[in-house]
PDB file of C-alpha atoms and ligand atoms in Angstrom:
ATOM      1  CA  UNK A 108     -17.852  -8.603  12.131  1.00  0.00           C
ATOM      2  CA  UNK A 109     -15.494 -10.445  10.373  1.00  0.00           C
ATOM      3  CA  UNK A 110     -13.147 -12.926  12.307  1.00  0.00           C
ATOM      4  CA  UNK A 111      -9.856 -12.107  10.481  1.00  0.00           C
ATOM      5  CA  UNK A 112      -7.428  -9.295  10.473  1.00  0.00           C
ATOM      6  CA  UNK A 113      -6.872  -7.045   8.009  1.00  0.00           C
ATOM      7  CA  UNK A 114      -3.538  -5.533   7.835  1.00  0.00           C
ATOM      8  CA  UNK A 115      -2.008  -3.173   5.156  1.00  0.00           C
ATOM      9  CA  UNK A 116       1.813  -2.353   4.356  1.00  0.00           C
ATOM     10  CA  UNK A 117       2.579   1.233   2.547  1.00  0.00           C
ATOM     11  CA  UNK A 118       5.273   3.280   2.053  1.00  0.00           C
ATOM     12  CA  UNK A 119       7.100   5.103  -1.124  1.00  0.00           C
ATOM     13  CA  UNK A 120       9.253   3.606  -3.882  1.00  0.00           C
ATOM     14  CA  UNK A 121      11.920   1.296  -2.407  1.00  0.00           C
ATOM     15  CA  UNK A 122      11.112   1.124   0.885  1.00  0.00           C
ATOM     16  CA  UNK A 123      11.751  -2.509   0.963  1.00  0.00           C
ATOM     17  CA  UNK A 124       7.755  -3.410   1.549  1.00  0.00           C
ATOM     18  CA  UNK A 125       8.143  -6.704  -0.612  1.00  0.00           C
ATOM     19  CA  UNK A 126      11.155  -8.402   1.168  1.00  0.00           C
ATOM     20  CA  UNK A 127       9.786  -7.230   4.549  1.00  0.00           C
ATOM     21  CA  UNK A 128       6.269  -8.484   3.948  1.00  0.00           C
ATOM     22  CA  UNK A 129       8.010 -11.725   3.305  1.00  0.00           C
ATOM     23  CA  UNK A 130       9.559 -12.253   6.727  1.00  0.00           C
ATOM     24  CA  UNK A 131       6.531 -10.853   8.403  1.00  0.00           C
ATOM     25  CA  UNK A 132       4.324 -13.598   6.644  1.00  0.00           C
ATOM     26  CA  UNK A 133       6.994 -16.547   7.794  1.00  0.00           C
ATOM     27  CA  UNK A 134       6.278 -14.990  11.185  1.00  0.00           C
ATOM     28  CA  UNK A 135       2.758 -15.237  11.407  1.00  0.00           C
ATOM     29  CA  UNK A 136       2.957 -18.790  10.022  1.00  0.00           C
ATOM     30  CA  UNK A 137       5.276 -19.897  12.642  1.00  0.00           C
ATOM     31  CA  UNK A 138       2.659 -18.226  15.218  1.00  0.00           C
ATOM     32  CA  UNK A 139       0.291 -20.850  13.708  1.00  0.00           C
ATOM     33  CA  UNK A 140      -1.815 -17.686  12.121  1.00  0.00           C
ATOM     34  CA  UNK A 141      -3.381 -18.781   8.391  1.00  0.00           C
ATOM     35  CA  UNK A 142      -1.979 -15.839   6.239  1.00  0.00           C
ATOM     36  CA  UNK A 143      -3.423 -14.536   2.507  1.00  0.00           C
ATOM     37  CA  UNK A 144      -0.929 -12.365   0.789  1.00  0.00           C
ATOM     38  CA  UNK A 145      -2.263  -9.873  -1.738  1.00  0.00           C
ATOM     39  CA  UNK A 146      -1.251  -6.735  -3.446  1.00  0.00           C
ATOM     40  CA  UNK A 147      -2.475  -3.710  -4.953  1.00  0.00           C
ATOM     41  CA  UNK A 148      -3.375  -3.088  -7.757  1.00  0.00           C
ATOM     42  CA  UNK A 149      -4.017  -6.496  -8.410  1.00  0.00           C
ATOM     43  CA  UNK A 150      -4.140  -9.678  -6.280  1.00  0.00           C
ATOM     44  CA  UNK A 151      -6.627 -11.443  -8.676  1.00  0.00           C
ATOM     45  CA  UNK A 152      -7.263 -11.763 -12.276  1.00  0.00           C
ATOM     46  CA  UNK A 153      -9.595  -8.523 -12.871  1.00  0.00           C
ATOM     47  CA  UNK A 154      -7.066  -6.263 -10.715  1.00  0.00           C
ATOM     48  CA  UNK A 155      -4.107  -7.209 -12.545  1.00  0.00           C
ATOM     49  CA  UNK A 156      -5.817  -6.357 -15.511  1.00  0.00           C
ATOM     50  CA  UNK A 157      -6.431  -3.125 -14.250  1.00  0.00           C
ATOM     51  CA  UNK A 158      -2.880  -2.752 -12.773  1.00  0.00           C
ATOM     52  CA  UNK A 159      -1.060  -3.593 -16.210  1.00  0.00           C
ATOM     53  CA  UNK A 160      -3.456  -0.745 -17.793  1.00  0.00           C
ATOM     54  CA  UNK A 161      -2.443   1.685 -15.046  1.00  0.00           C
ATOM     55  CA  UNK A 162       1.127   1.247 -15.038  1.00  0.00           C
ATOM     56  CA  UNK A 163       1.896   0.506 -18.665  1.00  0.00           C
ATOM     57  CA  UNK A 164       5.082   2.800 -19.177  1.00  0.00           C
ATOM     58  CA  UNK A 165       3.066   3.829 -22.860  1.00  0.00           C
ATOM     59  CA  UNK A 166       0.129   5.295 -20.755  1.00  0.00           C
ATOM     60  CA  UNK A 167       1.628   8.290 -20.633  1.00  0.00           C
ATOM     61  CA  UNK A 168      -1.958  10.304 -21.317  1.00  0.00           C
ATOM     62  CA  UNK A 169      -3.561   8.819 -18.659  1.00  0.00           C
ATOM     63  CA  UNK A 170      -5.843  11.558 -16.828  1.00  0.00           C
ATOM     64  CA  UNK A 171      -5.134  11.764 -12.940  1.00  0.00           C
ATOM     65  CA  UNK A 172      -8.498  11.271 -12.270  1.00  0.00           C
ATOM     66  CA  UNK A 173      -9.167   8.405 -14.640  1.00  0.00           C
ATOM     67  CA  UNK A 174      -5.656   6.729 -12.952  1.00  0.00           C
ATOM     68  CA  UNK A 175      -7.412   7.725  -9.737  1.00  0.00           C
ATOM     69  CA  UNK A 176     -10.726   5.554 -10.532  1.00  0.00           C
ATOM     70  CA  UNK A 177      -8.833   2.479 -12.054  1.00  0.00           C
ATOM     71  CA  UNK A 178      -7.158   2.336  -8.741  1.00  0.00           C
ATOM     72  CA  UNK A 179     -10.532   2.301  -6.672  1.00  0.00           C
ATOM     73  CA  UNK A 180     -12.260   0.088  -9.420  1.00  0.00           C
ATOM     74  CA  UNK A 181      -9.457  -2.355  -8.674  1.00  0.00           C
ATOM     75  CA  UNK A 182      -9.769  -1.832  -5.003  1.00  0.00           C
ATOM     76  CA  UNK A 183     -13.557  -2.468  -4.845  1.00  0.00           C
ATOM     77  CA  UNK A 184     -13.142  -5.694  -6.927  1.00  0.00           C
ATOM     78  CA  UNK A 185      -9.937  -7.079  -4.974  1.00  0.00           C
ATOM     79  CA  UNK A 186     -11.840  -6.409  -1.641  1.00  0.00           C
ATOM     80  CA  UNK A 187     -15.131  -7.982  -2.616  1.00  0.00           C
ATOM     81  CA  UNK A 188     -13.657 -11.245  -4.365  1.00  0.00           C
ATOM     82  CA  UNK A 189     -10.753 -11.745  -2.158  1.00  0.00           C
ATOM     83  CA  UNK A 190     -10.202 -10.056   1.150  1.00  0.00           C
ATOM     84  CA  UNK A 191     -13.414  -9.787   2.593  1.00  0.00           C
ATOM     85  CA  UNK A 192     -14.089 -13.469   2.082  1.00  0.00           C
ATOM     86  CA  UNK A 193     -10.658 -14.494   3.599  1.00  0.00           C
ATOM     87  CA  UNK A 194     -11.512 -12.339   6.581  1.00  0.00           C
ATOM     88  CA  UNK A 195     -15.212 -13.998   7.118  1.00  0.00           C
ATOM     89  CA  UNK A 196     -12.848 -17.436   7.086  1.00  0.00           C
ATOM     90  CA  UNK A 197     -10.539 -16.143   9.404  1.00  0.00           C
ATOM     91  CA  UNK A 198      -7.353 -15.202   8.081  1.00  0.00           C
ATOM     92  CA  UNK A 199      -4.719 -12.946   8.671  1.00  0.00           C
ATOM     93  CA  UNK A 200      -4.867 -10.719   5.090  1.00  0.00           C
ATOM     94  CA  UNK A 201      -1.465  -9.387   4.313  1.00  0.00           C
ATOM     95  CA  UNK A 202      -2.017  -6.381   1.478  1.00  0.00           C
ATOM     96  CA  UNK A 203       0.955  -4.565   0.025  1.00  0.00           C
ATOM     97  CA  UNK A 204      -1.002  -1.276  -0.615  1.00  0.00           C
ATOM     98  CA  UNK A 205      -4.298  -0.263  -0.150  1.00  0.00           C
ATOM     99  CA  UNK A 206      -6.326   3.188   0.190  1.00  0.00           C
ATOM    100  CA  UNK A 207      -3.904   5.131   1.681  1.00  0.00           C
ATOM    101  CA  UNK A 208      -1.671   4.724  -1.344  1.00  0.00           C
ATOM    102  CA  UNK A 209      -4.506   6.619  -3.181  1.00  0.00           C
ATOM    103  CA  UNK A 210      -4.714   9.174  -0.660  1.00  0.00           C
ATOM    104  CA  UNK A 211      -0.873   9.941  -0.905  1.00  0.00           C
ATOM    105  CA  UNK A 212      -0.212   9.312  -4.739  1.00  0.00           C
ATOM    106  CA  UNK A 213      -3.641  10.308  -6.193  1.00  0.00           C
ATOM    107  CA  UNK A 214      -4.638  12.541  -3.445  1.00  0.00           C
ATOM    108  CA  UNK A 215      -1.719  14.675  -2.476  1.00  0.00           C
ATOM    109  CA  UNK A 216       1.072  14.041  -5.155  1.00  0.00           C
ATOM    110  CA  UNK A 217      -1.156  14.139  -8.091  1.00  0.00           C
ATOM    111  CA  UNK A 218      -2.828  17.063  -6.222  1.00  0.00           C
ATOM    112  CA  UNK A 219      -6.464  15.872  -6.659  1.00  0.00           C
ATOM    113  CA  UNK A 220      -7.200  16.642  -3.302  1.00  0.00           C
ATOM    114  CA  UNK A 221      -7.420  13.899  -0.451  1.00  0.00           C
ATOM    115  CA  UNK A 222     -11.369  14.776   0.102  1.00  0.00           C
ATOM    116  CA  UNK A 223     -12.313  13.870  -3.762  1.00  0.00           C
ATOM    117  CA  UNK A 224      -9.750  10.501  -3.062  1.00  0.00           C
ATOM    118  CA  UNK A 225     -11.295   9.873  -0.006  1.00  0.00           C
ATOM    119  CA  UNK A 226     -14.782   9.884  -1.420  1.00  0.00           C
ATOM    120  CA  UNK A 227     -14.438   7.733  -4.225  1.00  0.00           C
ATOM    121  CA  UNK A 228     -12.447   5.211  -2.020  1.00  0.00           C
ATOM    122  CA  UNK A 229     -15.142   5.353   0.747  1.00  0.00           C
ATOM    123  CA  UNK A 230     -17.854   4.135  -2.034  1.00  0.00           C
ATOM    124  CA  UNK A 231     -14.983   1.188  -2.940  1.00  0.00           C
ATOM    125  CA  UNK A 232     -14.661   0.244   0.289  1.00  0.00           C
ATOM    126  CA  UNK A 233     -18.036   0.636   2.229  1.00  0.00           C
ATOM    127  CA  UNK A 234     -15.916   1.256   5.420  1.00  0.00           C
ATOM    128  CA  UNK A 235     -13.690  -1.603   5.347  1.00  0.00           C
ATOM    129  CA  UNK A 236     -10.536   0.145   6.481  1.00  0.00           C
ATOM    130  CA  UNK A 237      -7.641  -1.878   7.598  1.00  0.00           C
ATOM    131  CA  UNK A 238      -7.012  -2.966  11.288  1.00  0.00           C
ATOM    132  CA  UNK A 239      -3.420  -2.030  11.160  1.00  0.00           C
ATOM    133  CA  UNK A 240      -1.652  -0.121   8.408  1.00  0.00           C
ATOM    134  CA  UNK A 241       2.307  -0.425   8.585  1.00  0.00           C
ATOM    135  CA  UNK A 242       3.830   2.875   6.950  1.00  0.00           C
ATOM    136  CA  UNK A 243       7.362   2.483   6.091  1.00  0.00           C
ATOM    137  CA  UNK A 244       9.107   5.476   6.272  1.00  0.00           C
ATOM    138  CA  UNK A 245      12.079   6.283   3.505  1.00  0.00           C
ATOM    139  CA  UNK A 246      13.762   9.141   2.369  1.00  0.00           C
ATOM    140  CA  UNK A 247      12.454   9.166  -1.388  1.00  0.00           C
ATOM    141  CA  UNK A 248      16.209   9.991  -2.652  1.00  0.00           C
ATOM    142  CA  UNK A 249      17.174   6.439  -0.790  1.00  0.00           C
ATOM    143  CA  UNK A 250      14.293   4.585  -1.780  1.00  0.00           C
ATOM    144  CA  UNK A 251      14.612   5.940  -5.749  1.00  0.00           C
ATOM    145  CA  UNK A 252      18.206   4.933  -5.696  1.00  0.00           C
ATOM    146  CA  UNK A 253      17.235   1.295  -3.957  1.00  0.00           C
ATOM    147  CA  UNK A 254      14.890   0.643  -7.165  1.00  0.00           C
ATOM    148  CA  UNK A 255      17.214   1.818  -9.399  1.00  0.00           C
ATOM    149  CA  UNK A 256      19.877  -0.725  -8.279  1.00  0.00           C
ATOM    150  CA  UNK A 257      17.351  -3.261  -8.025  1.00  0.00           C
ATOM    151  CA  UNK A 258      17.690  -4.650 -11.796  1.00  0.00           C
ATOM    152  CA  UNK A 259      15.210  -7.321 -11.016  1.00  0.00           C
ATOM    153  CA  UNK A 260      12.487  -4.939 -10.472  1.00  0.00           C
ATOM    154  CA  UNK A 261       9.654  -4.086 -12.959  1.00  0.00           C
ATOM    155  CA  UNK A 262       9.771  -0.185 -13.869  1.00  0.00           C
ATOM    156  CA  UNK A 263       6.170   1.318 -13.992  1.00  0.00           C
ATOM    157  CA  UNK A 264       4.755   4.331 -15.135  1.00  0.00           C
ATOM    158  CA  UNK A 265       5.041   6.049 -11.532  1.00  0.00           C
ATOM    159  CA  UNK A 266       8.364   5.064 -10.571  1.00  0.00           C
ATOM    160  CA  UNK A 267       9.495   7.332 -13.810  1.00  0.00           C
ATOM    161  CA  UNK A 268       7.976  10.579 -12.082  1.00  0.00           C
ATOM    162  CA  UNK A 269      10.497  12.896 -10.729  1.00  0.00           C
ATOM    163  CA  UNK A 270      11.992  13.249  -7.121  1.00  0.00           C
ATOM    164  CA  UNK A 271       9.796  16.096  -6.389  1.00  0.00           C
ATOM    165  CA  UNK A 272       6.526  13.613  -6.896  1.00  0.00           C
ATOM    166  CA  UNK A 273       8.030  11.043  -4.668  1.00  0.00           C
ATOM    167  CA  UNK A 274       8.382  13.771  -2.047  1.00  0.00           C
ATOM    168  CA  UNK A 275       4.910  14.659  -2.333  1.00  0.00           C
ATOM    169  CA  UNK A 276       3.878  11.244  -1.665  1.00  0.00           C
ATOM    170  CA  UNK A 277       5.947  11.173   1.999  1.00  0.00           C
ATOM    171  CA  UNK A 278       4.336  14.299   2.538  1.00  0.00           C
ATOM    172  CA  UNK A 279       1.015  12.762   2.152  1.00  0.00           C
ATOM    173  CA  UNK A 280       1.855   9.682   4.073  1.00  0.00           C
ATOM    174  CA  UNK A 281       2.562  12.388   6.598  1.00  0.00           C
ATOM    175  CA  UNK A 282      -0.761  13.604   6.414  1.00  0.00           C
ATOM    176  CA  UNK A 283      -2.019  10.339   6.661  1.00  0.00           C
ATOM    177  CA  UNK A 284      -0.635   9.523  10.000  1.00  0.00           C
ATOM    178  CA  UNK A 285      -2.037  12.516  11.497  1.00  0.00           C
ATOM    179  CA  UNK A 286      -5.473  11.763  10.376  1.00  0.00           C
ATOM    180  CA  UNK A 287      -5.667   8.280  11.442  1.00  0.00           C
ATOM    181  CA  UNK A 288      -3.212   7.765  14.448  1.00  0.00           C
ATOM    182  CA  UNK A 289      -5.129   4.709  15.986  1.00  0.00           C
ATOM    183  CA  UNK A 290      -4.637   2.543  12.635  1.00  0.00           C
ATOM    184  CA  UNK A 291      -1.530   3.875  10.931  1.00  0.00           C
ATOM    185  CA  UNK A 292       1.946   3.034  12.588  1.00  0.00           C
ATOM    186  CA  UNK A 293       5.191   4.481  11.552  1.00  0.00           C
ATOM    187  CA  UNK A 294       8.233   2.376  10.570  1.00  0.00           C
ATOM    188  CA  UNK A 295      11.584   3.996   9.581  1.00  0.00           C
ATOM    189  CA  UNK A 296      12.330   1.993   6.865  1.00  0.00           C
ATOM    190  CA  UNK A 297      16.282   3.950   6.564  1.00  0.00           C
ATOM    191  CA  UNK A 298      17.187   1.270   9.087  1.00  0.00           C
ATOM    192  CA  UNK A 299      18.821  -2.158   8.187  1.00  0.00           C
ATOM    193  CA  UNK A 300      16.379  -4.412   6.669  1.00  0.00           C
ATOM    194  CA  UNK A 301      16.847  -6.607  10.127  1.00  0.00           C
ATOM    195  CA  UNK A 302      15.755  -3.386  12.024  1.00  0.00           C
ATOM    196  CA  UNK A 303      12.944  -2.980  10.263  1.00  0.00           C
ATOM    197  CA  UNK A 304      11.759  -6.152  10.048  1.00  0.00           C
ATOM    198  CA  UNK A 305      12.237  -6.683  14.074  1.00  0.00           C
ATOM    199  CA  UNK A 306       9.816  -3.173  14.183  1.00  0.00           C
ATOM    200  CA  UNK A 307       7.209  -4.278  12.168  1.00  0.00           C
ATOM    201  CA  UNK A 308       6.803  -7.719  13.931  1.00  0.00           C
ATOM    202  CA  UNK A 309       6.998  -5.725  17.337  1.00  0.00           C
ATOM    203  CA  UNK A 310       3.921  -3.754  16.180  1.00  0.00           C
ATOM    204  CA  UNK A 311       1.904  -6.787  14.839  1.00  0.00           C
ATOM    205  CA  UNK A 312       2.572  -8.649  17.477  1.00  0.00           C
ATOM    206  CA  UNK A 313       1.008  -6.207  20.025  1.00  0.00           C
ATOM    207  CA  UNK A 314      -1.766  -5.384  17.989  1.00  0.00           C
ATOM    208  CA  UNK A 315      -2.850  -9.318  17.251  1.00  0.00           C
ATOM    209  CA  UNK A 316      -1.397 -10.136  20.824  1.00  0.00           C
ATOM    210  CA  UNK A 317       0.685 -13.318  19.570  1.00  0.00           C
TER     211      UNK A 317
HETATM  212  P1  TMP B1021       3.792  -1.631  -6.112  1.00  0.00           P
HETATM  213  O1  TMP B1021       5.150  -0.730  -7.010  1.00  0.00           O
HETATM  214  O2  TMP B1021       4.119  -1.003  -5.196  1.00  0.00           O
HETATM  215  O3  TMP B1021       3.643  -2.705  -6.888  1.00  0.00           O
HETATM  216  O4  TMP B1021       2.722  -0.097  -6.767  1.00  0.00           O
HETATM  217  C1  TMP B1021       2.703   0.430  -7.989  1.00  0.00           C
HETATM  218  C2  TMP B1021       2.780   1.675  -8.007  1.00  0.00           C
HETATM  219  O5  TMP B1021       1.192   2.298  -7.740  1.00  0.00           O
HETATM  220  C3  TMP B1021       3.320   2.256  -7.029  1.00  0.00           C
HETATM  221  O6  TMP B1021       4.158   3.546  -8.013  1.00  0.00           O
HETATM  222  C4  TMP B1021       2.334   3.293  -6.208  1.00  0.00           C
HETATM  223  C5  TMP B1021       1.142   3.187  -7.087  1.00  0.00           C
HETATM  224  N1  TMP B1021      -0.248   3.396  -6.627  1.00  0.00           N
HETATM  225  C6  TMP B1021      -0.673   4.902  -6.521  1.00  0.00           C
HETATM  226  O7  TMP B1021      -0.422   5.559  -7.003  1.00  0.00           O
HETATM  227  N2  TMP B1021      -2.185   4.451  -5.846  1.00  0.00           N
HETATM  228  C7  TMP B1021      -2.804   3.520  -5.540  1.00  0.00           C
HETATM  229  O8  TMP B1021      -3.640   3.571  -5.027  1.00  0.00           O
HETATM  230  C8  TMP B1021      -2.139   1.993  -5.439  1.00  0.00           C
HETATM  231  C9  TMP B1021      -2.627   1.116  -4.682  1.00  0.00           C
HETATM  232  C10 TMP B1021      -0.913   1.760  -5.624  1.00  0.00           C
END
């Protein structure tokens, strides 16, 4: 058993994960926890390179299964090189996206299917599921209008998908909540930022007994 705690944050585009993660990280540090903050795809040089290949707006010819395999490859390297050592050292690992993104985006929205995506990802993670997953739920039209207003945010290949794709992502996440009710908790990200953060902090405090 590893000693740390592995928390992932999930959700569609414009759910406000990044700003909420800043506030969650601060709360954990104030409570005396040492935190390793990271993201997927990326978090280490090899995985950041894979990220730029996947999300390059010019890579419109990328096959959906190639995309799925690249996400799983980035995940594997990031897990082995960064997440597992941090957990072993007793840190709280706060990760922006993990396996559920692949299940929702590639498995459901791209239509490859949950089972196939689960199979390649179980190969990648070897059973190391998060201890807790916060799912930020936002209406896709609200989320997309937030990211289009945000000039500082990099636009990527998946942002450019149509609204129907993002609606399917939302449905994919709904299926994930049904499949993993002990691990995944939902947060209503249509609320004000302060309320979203308050809900997220309450969930984490319950789980970590802070
Ligand atoms: P980000 O915008 O949250 O940094 O994530 C990058 C994009 O990659 C986002 O559109 C979600 C997508 N993604 C997948 O499609 N599958 C995955 O497994 C991961 C981790 C991200």
